[in-house]
GROMACS .gro file of C-alpha atoms in nm:
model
  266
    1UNK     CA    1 -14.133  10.183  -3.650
    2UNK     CA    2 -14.356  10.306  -3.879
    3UNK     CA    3 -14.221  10.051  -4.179
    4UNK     CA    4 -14.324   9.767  -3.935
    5UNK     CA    5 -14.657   9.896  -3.869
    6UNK     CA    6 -14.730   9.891  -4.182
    7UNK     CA    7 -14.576   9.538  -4.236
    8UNK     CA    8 -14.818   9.454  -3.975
    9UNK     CA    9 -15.101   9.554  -4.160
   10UNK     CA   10 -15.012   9.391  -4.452
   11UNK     CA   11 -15.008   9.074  -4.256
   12UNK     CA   12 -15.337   9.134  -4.149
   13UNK     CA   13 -15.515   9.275  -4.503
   14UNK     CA   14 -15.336   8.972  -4.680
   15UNK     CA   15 -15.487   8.733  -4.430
   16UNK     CA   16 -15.826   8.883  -4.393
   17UNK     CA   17 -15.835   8.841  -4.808
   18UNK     CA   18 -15.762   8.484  -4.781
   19UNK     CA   19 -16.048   8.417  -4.534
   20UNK     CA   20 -16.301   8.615  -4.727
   21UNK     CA   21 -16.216   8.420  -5.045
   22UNK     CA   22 -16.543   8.206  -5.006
   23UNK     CA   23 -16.733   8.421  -4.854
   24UNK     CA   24 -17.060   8.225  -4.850
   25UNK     CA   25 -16.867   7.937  -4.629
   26UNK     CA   26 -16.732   8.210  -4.431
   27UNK     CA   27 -17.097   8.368  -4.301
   28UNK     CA   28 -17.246   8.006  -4.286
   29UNK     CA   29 -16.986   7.922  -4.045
   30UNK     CA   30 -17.063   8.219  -3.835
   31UNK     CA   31 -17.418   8.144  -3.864
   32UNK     CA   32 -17.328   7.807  -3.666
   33UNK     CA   33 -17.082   7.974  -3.427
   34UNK     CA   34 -17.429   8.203  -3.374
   35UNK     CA   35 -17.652   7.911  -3.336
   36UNK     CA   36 -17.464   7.715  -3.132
   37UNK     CA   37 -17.394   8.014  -2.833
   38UNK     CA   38 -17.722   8.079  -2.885
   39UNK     CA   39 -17.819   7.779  -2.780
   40UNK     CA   40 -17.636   7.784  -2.492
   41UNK     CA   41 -17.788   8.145  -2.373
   42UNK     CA   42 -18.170   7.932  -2.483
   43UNK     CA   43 -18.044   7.687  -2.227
   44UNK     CA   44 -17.931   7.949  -1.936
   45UNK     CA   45 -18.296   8.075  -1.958
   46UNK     CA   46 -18.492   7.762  -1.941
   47UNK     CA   47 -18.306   7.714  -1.642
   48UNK     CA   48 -18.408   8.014  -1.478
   49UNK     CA   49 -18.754   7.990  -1.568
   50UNK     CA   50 -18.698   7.705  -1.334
   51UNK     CA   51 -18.528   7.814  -1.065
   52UNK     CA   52 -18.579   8.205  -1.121
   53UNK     CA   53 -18.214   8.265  -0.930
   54UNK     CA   54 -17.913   8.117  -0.963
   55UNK     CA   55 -17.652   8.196  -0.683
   56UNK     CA   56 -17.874   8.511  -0.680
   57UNK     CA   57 -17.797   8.609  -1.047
   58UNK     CA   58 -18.102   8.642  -1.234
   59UNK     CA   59 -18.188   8.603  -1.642
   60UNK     CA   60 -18.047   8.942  -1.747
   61UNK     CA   61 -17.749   8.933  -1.487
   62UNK     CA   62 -17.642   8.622  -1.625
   63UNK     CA   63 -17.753   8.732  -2.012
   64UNK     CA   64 -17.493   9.019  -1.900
   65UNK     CA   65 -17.217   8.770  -1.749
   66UNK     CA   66 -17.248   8.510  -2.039
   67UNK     CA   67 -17.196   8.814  -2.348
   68UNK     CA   68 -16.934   9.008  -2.180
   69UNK     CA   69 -16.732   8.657  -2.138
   70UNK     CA   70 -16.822   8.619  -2.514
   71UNK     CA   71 -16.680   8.956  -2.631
   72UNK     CA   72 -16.391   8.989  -2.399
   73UNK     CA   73 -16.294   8.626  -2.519
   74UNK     CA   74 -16.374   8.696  -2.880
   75UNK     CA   75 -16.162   9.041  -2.870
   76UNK     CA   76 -15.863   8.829  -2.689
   77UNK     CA   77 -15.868   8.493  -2.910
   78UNK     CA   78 -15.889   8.693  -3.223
   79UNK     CA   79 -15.528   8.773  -3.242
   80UNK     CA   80 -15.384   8.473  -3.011
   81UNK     CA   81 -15.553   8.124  -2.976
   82UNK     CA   82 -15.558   8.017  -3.351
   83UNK     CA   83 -15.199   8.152  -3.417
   84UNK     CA   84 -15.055   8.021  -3.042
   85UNK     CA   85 -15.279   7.690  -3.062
   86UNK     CA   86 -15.086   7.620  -3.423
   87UNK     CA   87 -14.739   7.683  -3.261
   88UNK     CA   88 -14.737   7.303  -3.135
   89UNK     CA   89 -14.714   7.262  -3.487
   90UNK     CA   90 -14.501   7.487  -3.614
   91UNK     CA   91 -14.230   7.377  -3.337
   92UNK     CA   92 -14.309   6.989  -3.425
   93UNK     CA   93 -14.260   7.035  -3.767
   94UNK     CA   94 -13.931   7.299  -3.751
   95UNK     CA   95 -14.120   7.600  -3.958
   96UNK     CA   96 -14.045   7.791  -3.651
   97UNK     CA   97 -13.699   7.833  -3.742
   98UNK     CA   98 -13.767   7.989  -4.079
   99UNK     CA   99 -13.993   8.268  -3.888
  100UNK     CA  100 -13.712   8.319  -3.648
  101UNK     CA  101 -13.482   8.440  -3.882
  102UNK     CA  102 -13.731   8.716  -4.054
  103UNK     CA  103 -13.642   9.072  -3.974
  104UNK     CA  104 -13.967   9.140  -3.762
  105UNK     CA  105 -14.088   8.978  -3.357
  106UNK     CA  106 -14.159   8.672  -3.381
  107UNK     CA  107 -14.486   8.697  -3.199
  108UNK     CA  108 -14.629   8.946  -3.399
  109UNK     CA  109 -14.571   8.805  -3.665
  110UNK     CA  110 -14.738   8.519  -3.521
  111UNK     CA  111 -15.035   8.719  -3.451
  112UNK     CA  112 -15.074   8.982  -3.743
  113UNK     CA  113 -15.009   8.705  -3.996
  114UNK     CA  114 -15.343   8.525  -3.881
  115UNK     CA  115 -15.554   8.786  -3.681
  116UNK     CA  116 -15.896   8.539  -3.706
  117UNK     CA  117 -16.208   8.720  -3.778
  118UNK     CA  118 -16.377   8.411  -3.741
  119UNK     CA  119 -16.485   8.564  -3.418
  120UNK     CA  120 -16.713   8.779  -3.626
  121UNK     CA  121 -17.005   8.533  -3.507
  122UNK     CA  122 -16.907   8.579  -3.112
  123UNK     CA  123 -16.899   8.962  -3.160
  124UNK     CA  124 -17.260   8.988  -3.346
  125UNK     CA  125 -17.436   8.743  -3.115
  126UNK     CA  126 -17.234   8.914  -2.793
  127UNK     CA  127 -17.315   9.293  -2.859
  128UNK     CA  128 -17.660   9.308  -2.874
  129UNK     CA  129 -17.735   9.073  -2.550
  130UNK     CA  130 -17.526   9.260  -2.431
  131UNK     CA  131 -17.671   9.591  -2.434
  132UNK     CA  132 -18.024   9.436  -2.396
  133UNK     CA  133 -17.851   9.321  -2.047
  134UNK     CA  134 -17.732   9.596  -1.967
  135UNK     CA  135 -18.068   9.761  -1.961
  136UNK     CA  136 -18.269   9.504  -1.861
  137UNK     CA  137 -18.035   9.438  -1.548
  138UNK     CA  138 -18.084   9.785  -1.417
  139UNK     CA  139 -17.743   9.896  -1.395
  140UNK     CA  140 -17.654  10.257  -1.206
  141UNK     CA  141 -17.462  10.437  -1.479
  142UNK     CA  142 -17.251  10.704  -1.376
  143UNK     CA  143 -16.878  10.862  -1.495
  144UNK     CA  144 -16.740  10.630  -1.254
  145UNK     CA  145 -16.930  10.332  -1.389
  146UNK     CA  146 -16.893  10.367  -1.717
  147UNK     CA  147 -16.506  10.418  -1.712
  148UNK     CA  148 -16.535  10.092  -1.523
  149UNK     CA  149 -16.701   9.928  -1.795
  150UNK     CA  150 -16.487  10.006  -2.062
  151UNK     CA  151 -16.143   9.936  -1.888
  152UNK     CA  152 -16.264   9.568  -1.747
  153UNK     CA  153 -16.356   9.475  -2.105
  154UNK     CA  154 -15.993   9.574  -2.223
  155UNK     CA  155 -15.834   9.426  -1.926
  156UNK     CA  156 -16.076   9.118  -2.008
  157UNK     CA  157 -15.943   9.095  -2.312
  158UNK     CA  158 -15.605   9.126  -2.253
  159UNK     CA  159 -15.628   8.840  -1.945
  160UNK     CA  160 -15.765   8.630  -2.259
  161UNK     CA  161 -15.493   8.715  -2.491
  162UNK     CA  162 -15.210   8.655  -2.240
  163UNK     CA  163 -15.340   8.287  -2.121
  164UNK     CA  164 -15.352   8.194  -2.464
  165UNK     CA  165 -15.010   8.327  -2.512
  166UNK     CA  166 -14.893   8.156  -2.245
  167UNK     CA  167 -15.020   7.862  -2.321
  168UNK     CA  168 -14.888   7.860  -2.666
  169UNK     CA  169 -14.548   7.961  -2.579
  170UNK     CA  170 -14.539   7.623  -2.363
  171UNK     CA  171 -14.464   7.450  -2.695
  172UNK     CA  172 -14.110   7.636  -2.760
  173UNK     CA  173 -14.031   7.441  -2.435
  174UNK     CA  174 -14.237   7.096  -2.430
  175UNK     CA  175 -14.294   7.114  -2.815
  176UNK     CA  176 -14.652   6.997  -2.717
  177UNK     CA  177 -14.869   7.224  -2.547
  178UNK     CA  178 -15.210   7.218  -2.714
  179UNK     CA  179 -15.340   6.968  -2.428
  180UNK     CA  180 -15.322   7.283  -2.224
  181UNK     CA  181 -15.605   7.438  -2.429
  182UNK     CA  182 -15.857   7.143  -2.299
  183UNK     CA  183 -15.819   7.295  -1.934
  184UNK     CA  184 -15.807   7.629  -2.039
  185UNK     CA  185 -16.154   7.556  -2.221
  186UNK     CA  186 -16.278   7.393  -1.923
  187UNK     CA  187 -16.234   7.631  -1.664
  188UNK     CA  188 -16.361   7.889  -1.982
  189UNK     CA  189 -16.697   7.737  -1.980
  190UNK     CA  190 -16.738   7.778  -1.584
  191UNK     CA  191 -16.703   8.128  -1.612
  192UNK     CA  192 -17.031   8.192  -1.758
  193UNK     CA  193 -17.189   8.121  -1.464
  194UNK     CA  194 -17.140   8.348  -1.118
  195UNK     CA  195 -16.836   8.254  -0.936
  196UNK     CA  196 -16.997   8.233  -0.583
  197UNK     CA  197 -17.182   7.884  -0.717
  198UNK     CA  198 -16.836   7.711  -0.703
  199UNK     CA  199 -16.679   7.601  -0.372
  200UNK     CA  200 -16.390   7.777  -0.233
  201UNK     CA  201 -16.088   7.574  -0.424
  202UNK     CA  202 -16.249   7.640  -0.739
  203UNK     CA  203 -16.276   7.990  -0.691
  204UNK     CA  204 -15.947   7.994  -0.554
  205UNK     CA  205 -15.816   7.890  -0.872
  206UNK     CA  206 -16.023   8.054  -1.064
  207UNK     CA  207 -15.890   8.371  -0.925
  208UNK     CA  208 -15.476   8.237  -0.924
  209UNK     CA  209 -15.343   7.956  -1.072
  210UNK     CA  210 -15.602   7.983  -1.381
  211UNK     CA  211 -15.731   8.355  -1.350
  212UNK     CA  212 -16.025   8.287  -1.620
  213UNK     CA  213 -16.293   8.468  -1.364
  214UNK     CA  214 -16.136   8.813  -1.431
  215UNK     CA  215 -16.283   8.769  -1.787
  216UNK     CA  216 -16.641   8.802  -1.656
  217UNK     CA  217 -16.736   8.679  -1.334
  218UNK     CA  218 -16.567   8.962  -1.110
  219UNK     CA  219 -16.584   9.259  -1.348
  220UNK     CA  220 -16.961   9.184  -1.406
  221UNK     CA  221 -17.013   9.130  -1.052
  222UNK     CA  222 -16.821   9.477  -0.930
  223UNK     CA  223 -17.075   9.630  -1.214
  224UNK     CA  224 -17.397   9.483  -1.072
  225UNK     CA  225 -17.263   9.597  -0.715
  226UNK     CA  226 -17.232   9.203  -0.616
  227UNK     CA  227 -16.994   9.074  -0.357
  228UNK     CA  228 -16.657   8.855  -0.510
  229UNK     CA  229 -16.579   8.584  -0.283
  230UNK     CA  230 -16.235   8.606  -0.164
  231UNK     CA  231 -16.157   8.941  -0.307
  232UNK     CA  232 -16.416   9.134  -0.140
  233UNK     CA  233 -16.324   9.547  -0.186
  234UNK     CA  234 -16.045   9.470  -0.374
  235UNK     CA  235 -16.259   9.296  -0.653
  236UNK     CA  236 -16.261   9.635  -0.882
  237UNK     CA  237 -15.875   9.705  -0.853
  238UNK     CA  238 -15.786   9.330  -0.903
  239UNK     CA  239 -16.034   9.321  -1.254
  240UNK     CA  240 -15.907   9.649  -1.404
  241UNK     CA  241 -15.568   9.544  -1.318
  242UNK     CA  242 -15.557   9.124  -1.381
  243UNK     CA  243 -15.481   9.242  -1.765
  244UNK     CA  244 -15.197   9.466  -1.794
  245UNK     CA  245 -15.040   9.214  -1.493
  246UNK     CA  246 -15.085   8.922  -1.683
  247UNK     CA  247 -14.943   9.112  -2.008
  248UNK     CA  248 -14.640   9.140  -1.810
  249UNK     CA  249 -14.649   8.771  -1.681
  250UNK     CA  250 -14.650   8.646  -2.056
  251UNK     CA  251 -14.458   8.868  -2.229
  252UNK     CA  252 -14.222   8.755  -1.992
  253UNK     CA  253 -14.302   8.359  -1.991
  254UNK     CA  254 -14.297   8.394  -2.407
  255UNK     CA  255 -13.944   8.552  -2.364
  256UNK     CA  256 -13.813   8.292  -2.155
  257UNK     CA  257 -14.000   7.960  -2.319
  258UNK     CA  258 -13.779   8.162  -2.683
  259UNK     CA  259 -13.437   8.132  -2.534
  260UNK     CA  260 -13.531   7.764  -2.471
  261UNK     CA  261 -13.641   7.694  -2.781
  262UNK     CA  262 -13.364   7.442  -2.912
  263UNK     CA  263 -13.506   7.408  -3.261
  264UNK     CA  264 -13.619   7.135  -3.486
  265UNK     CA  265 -13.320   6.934  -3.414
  266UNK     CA  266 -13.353   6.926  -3.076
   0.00000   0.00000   0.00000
């Protein structure tokens, strides 16, 4: 156990040495990744100097909704949409069978082999709006609260990592899957915004078939005491728990989409 942990790390050092090989291309691209969220947050504000609510969110409510999506998706698609996204390619081309027969799981391998600190930009820009919103927004810290915080991040984060993994793992079976990502991305963007603004069959989905609003919308909601539509009292539970359930759900979908794999040869 402890030999692969420390494979796993070598993955990981190895890779991070490769990205930091040109490192001025490395912080200019972060600068962009910066610049370009932050002109998204720019645009969330002119709107509510406009409008001064929106579905009765105000600026630093929504400053709080839009960076804990960022980190919680930054955290998750570190170590799974790069490495699951190139999968497709992987299968297409047959250089999946070579990984398949190394002595080590397949997915982390995957995953350690190309964790992406690209998110570096996401994290920097996230944090501090972050804790400005979390100030500015007023909210009632307490034991209960702040135990709250930290596990709807994780679970956050691991909802992110196991949609991505999911979708990935779609390729062992269809060999293409990276279409996928365009709806995942899609229904991504809509949950920087508060999910009671969406009619019902959007939220519905939102909350099922494509669970993206337990990256932000109902954790930041339970922490701002706001109502969830459709979940009502059982928003907290559902947000602290959407996570480790969805774990489960692609651990087991990756499992299943591997014994269908039929290789490069069909």
């Amino acid at each position: 156990m402890l030999r692969r942990l420390s494979v796993l790390l070598l993955l990981v050092r190895m890779f991070v040495k490769s990205q930091m090989e040109y490192r001025g291309a490395f912080w200019l691209d972060r600068l962009a990744q910066i610049i370009s969220y932050g002109a998204v947050l720019l645009g969330m504000w002119i709107l509510l100097q406009k409008f001064e609510l929106l579905g009765g969110w105000n600026w630093p409510e929504l400053a709080l909704l839009f960076s804990f999506q960022l980190l919680a998706y930054a955290l998750g698609a570190s170590v799974s949409f790069t490495q699951l996204r190139d999968l497709e390619e992987l299968v297409r081309l047959g250089t999946l069978d070579a990984l398949l027969t190394k002595p080590i799981n397949t997915w982390a391998y995957l995953i350690f082999s190309g964790l992406n600190i690209g998110y570096a930009g996401h994290i920097i820009l996230a944090i501090p709006v972050l804790v400005w919103a979390l100030l500015a927004a007023q909210v009632e810290w307490s034991i209960g609260n702040a135990l709250f915080f930290a596990g709807s991040l994780l679970s956050a984060t691991l909802v992110t990592g196991a949609v991505i993994t999911m979708i990935g793992a779609t390729a062992l079976i269809w060999v293409r899957s990276n279409h996928l990502f365009s709806i995942f991305f899609g229904f991504w963007e809509l949950t920087r915004y508060p999910l009671n603004i969406f009619p019902g069959g959007i939220q519905a989905v939102m909350l099922t078939v494509v669970p993206l609003a337990y990256i932000s919308a109902v954790p930041v909601a339970v922490l701002l005491g706001k109502p969830v539509p459709l979940l009502g009292d059982f928003a907290a539970p559902a947000a602290l728990l959407a996570g480790p359930l969805l774990v489960l759900v692609a651990i087991t979908h990756w499992r299943y989409a591997l014994s269908r794999y039929q290789g490069a040869g069909g």
